[in-house]
Amino acid sequence: MDYVQMVKESVDFLKNRVRSNPKVAIVLGSGLSVIKESLTDQIKIKYSEIPHFPVSTAPGHAGELIFGKWKGIDTVLMNGRFHFYEGYSMKEVTMAIRVFQMMGIKYLFLTNAAGGLNHTFEPGHPMIITDHINFMGDNPLIGKNIDEWGVRFPDMSEAYNSKLISMAEEAAKELIIPYYKGVYVAVSGPSFETPAELRMFRFLGADAVGMSTVPEVIVANHGGIKVLAISAITDRAIPEGLKPLTAQEVLEVANRTGIQIAKIFEAVIENLGEELK
Ligand code: HPA
């Protein structure tokens, strides 16, 4: 079956199951599922129930869509994302974003766990992503362009919406949450980086490194969805004196940082207010 048809069948299934009409979608990264507590009136749908949906296997990823309200606003949350390193194609990794686009989502908020390349970054704080470097060696838009979904050569001059970045910054300041801003470089993983790779990424101008987000952001931009993305800085990805890193450590720090990210998102959703109703 072709991809467009698969997306349409997923959308039809979801529209039959839930009556809400969300304009905001949120993607939860590794260890960041605490954010789901913010939603009220939750309706959970397992990925395995949704026709053609991949099933996420990464640790800290539950594998369900949660429809609910955040500050009274209809929202859909992806509790568990699909990673390129799990062996999914880029089309599979980004399928949910296409489903969201076809459901009428206007704003996509993403989170991830990332290593801090910038030597001023302390683990346990959020970094608002201002731009990215796609170092994954693939792109979800490769192949025949679906004109109904977007243009062949989509602009990426403002992949991360500047208005949403300002709103997130204002929220963080008001809530007295220390935060960073910076460039995220995406690698395929699953191996963490060597010191030589980290040195290269720092030299290329990246502030944080991780294994997700960029494919979804490319598809969202192609589909005209505005993006806000925040990393939880979980470890120091500093080549000098690099310490061994475990997924467990990443999840623990992400968990703490997720609470701060949830507060920032909540304030942004509240401020977007009327636009979302
Ligand atoms: N590198 C890549 N991905 C990551 C890291 C890292 O240091 N920390 C959390 N995700």
CSV table of N, CA and C in Angstrom, one decimal, residues 25 107-111 128-129 159-161 163-169 213 217 225-230 264-265 268-269:
chain,number,residue,atom,x,y,z
A,25,ALA,N,0.4,19.4,18.7
A,25,ALA,CA,0.9,18.1,19.0
A,25,ALA,C,2.2,18.2,19.7
A,107,TYR,N,0.7,23.5,15.3
A,107,TYR,CA,1.9,23.7,16.1
A,107,TYR,C,2.4,22.3,16.6
A,108,LEU,N,3.7,22.1,16.4
A,108,LEU,CA,4.3,20.9,16.9
A,108,LEU,C,5.4,21.3,17.9
A,109,PHE,N,5.2,20.7,19.1
A,109,PHE,CA,6.2,21.0,20.2
A,109,PHE,C,7.0,19.6,20.3
A,110,LEU,N,8.3,19.7,20.3
A,110,LEU,CA,9.1,18.5,20.4
A,110,LEU,C,10.1,18.6,21.6
A,111,THR,N,10.4,17.4,22.2
A,111,THR,CA,11.4,17.4,23.2
A,111,THR,C,12.4,16.3,22.9
A,128,ILE,N,16.5,25.6,24.4
A,128,ILE,CA,15.5,25.9,23.4
A,128,ILE,C,16.3,25.8,22.1
A,129,ILE,N,15.8,25.0,21.2
A,129,ILE,CA,16.5,24.8,19.9
A,129,ILE,C,16.2,25.9,18.9
A,159,ALA,N,13.3,27.1,10.5
A,159,ALA,CA,12.8,25.7,10.8
A,159,ALA,C,12.1,25.7,12.2
A,160,TYR,N,12.7,26.5,13.1
A,160,TYR,CA,12.2,26.7,14.5
A,160,TYR,C,11.6,28.1,14.6
A,161,ASN,N,10.3,28.1,14.8
A,161,ASN,CA,9.5,29.4,14.7
A,161,ASN,C,10.0,30.4,15.7
A,163,LYS,N,8.8,33.3,16.7
A,163,LYS,CA,7.8,33.8,17.6
A,163,LYS,C,7.6,32.8,18.8
A,164,LEU,N,7.6,31.5,18.5
A,164,LEU,CA,7.5,30.4,19.5
A,164,LEU,C,8.7,30.4,20.4
A,165,ILE,N,9.9,30.7,19.8
A,165,ILE,CA,11.1,30.7,20.6
A,165,ILE,C,11.1,31.9,21.6
A,166,SER,N,10.6,33.0,21.1
A,166,SER,CA,10.5,34.2,22.0
A,166,SER,C,9.5,33.9,23.1
A,167,MET,N,8.4,33.3,22.7
A,167,MET,CA,7.4,33.0,23.8
A,167,MET,C,7.9,32.0,24.8
A,168,ALA,N,8.7,31.0,24.3
A,168,ALA,CA,9.3,30.0,25.3
A,168,ALA,C,10.3,30.7,26.2
A,169,GLU,N,11.1,31.7,25.6
A,169,GLU,CA,12.1,32.4,26.4
A,169,GLU,C,11.4,33.2,27.5
A,213,THR,N,14.5,14.1,16.5
A,213,THR,CA,13.9,15.5,16.3
A,213,THR,C,14.0,16.0,14.9
A,217,VAL,N,11.1,17.6,12.4
A,217,VAL,CA,11.1,19.0,12.2
A,217,VAL,C,11.1,19.3,10.6
A,225,ILE,N,3.7,23.2,9.4
A,225,ILE,CA,3.4,23.2,10.8
A,225,ILE,C,4.5,24.0,11.5
A,226,LYS,N,4.1,24.8,12.4
A,226,LYS,CA,5.1,25.7,13.2
A,226,LYS,C,5.7,24.8,14.3
A,227,VAL,N,7.1,24.9,14.5
A,227,VAL,CA,7.8,24.1,15.4
A,227,VAL,C,8.4,24.8,16.6
A,228,LEU,N,8.3,24.2,17.7
A,228,LEU,CA,9.0,24.7,18.9
A,228,LEU,C,9.7,23.4,19.5
A,229,ALA,N,11.0,23.4,19.7
A,229,ALA,CA,11.6,22.2,20.2
A,229,ALA,C,12.6,22.6,21.4
A,230,ILE,N,12.5,21.8,22.4
A,230,ILE,CA,13.4,22.0,23.6
A,230,ILE,C,14.1,20.7,23.9
A,264,ILE,N,7.3,25.3,30.7
A,264,ILE,CA,7.5,26.2,29.6
A,264,ILE,C,6.4,26.0,28.5
A,265,PHE,N,6.2,24.8,28.1
A,265,PHE,CA,5.2,24.5,27.1
A,265,PHE,C,3.8,25.0,27.5
A,268,VAL,N,3.5,28.6,27.0
A,268,VAL,CA,3.3,28.9,25.6
A,268,VAL,C,1.9,28.6,25.1
A,269,ILE,N,1.4,27.5,25.5
A,269,ILE,CA,0.1,27.1,25.0
A,269,ILE,C,-1.0,28.1,25.5
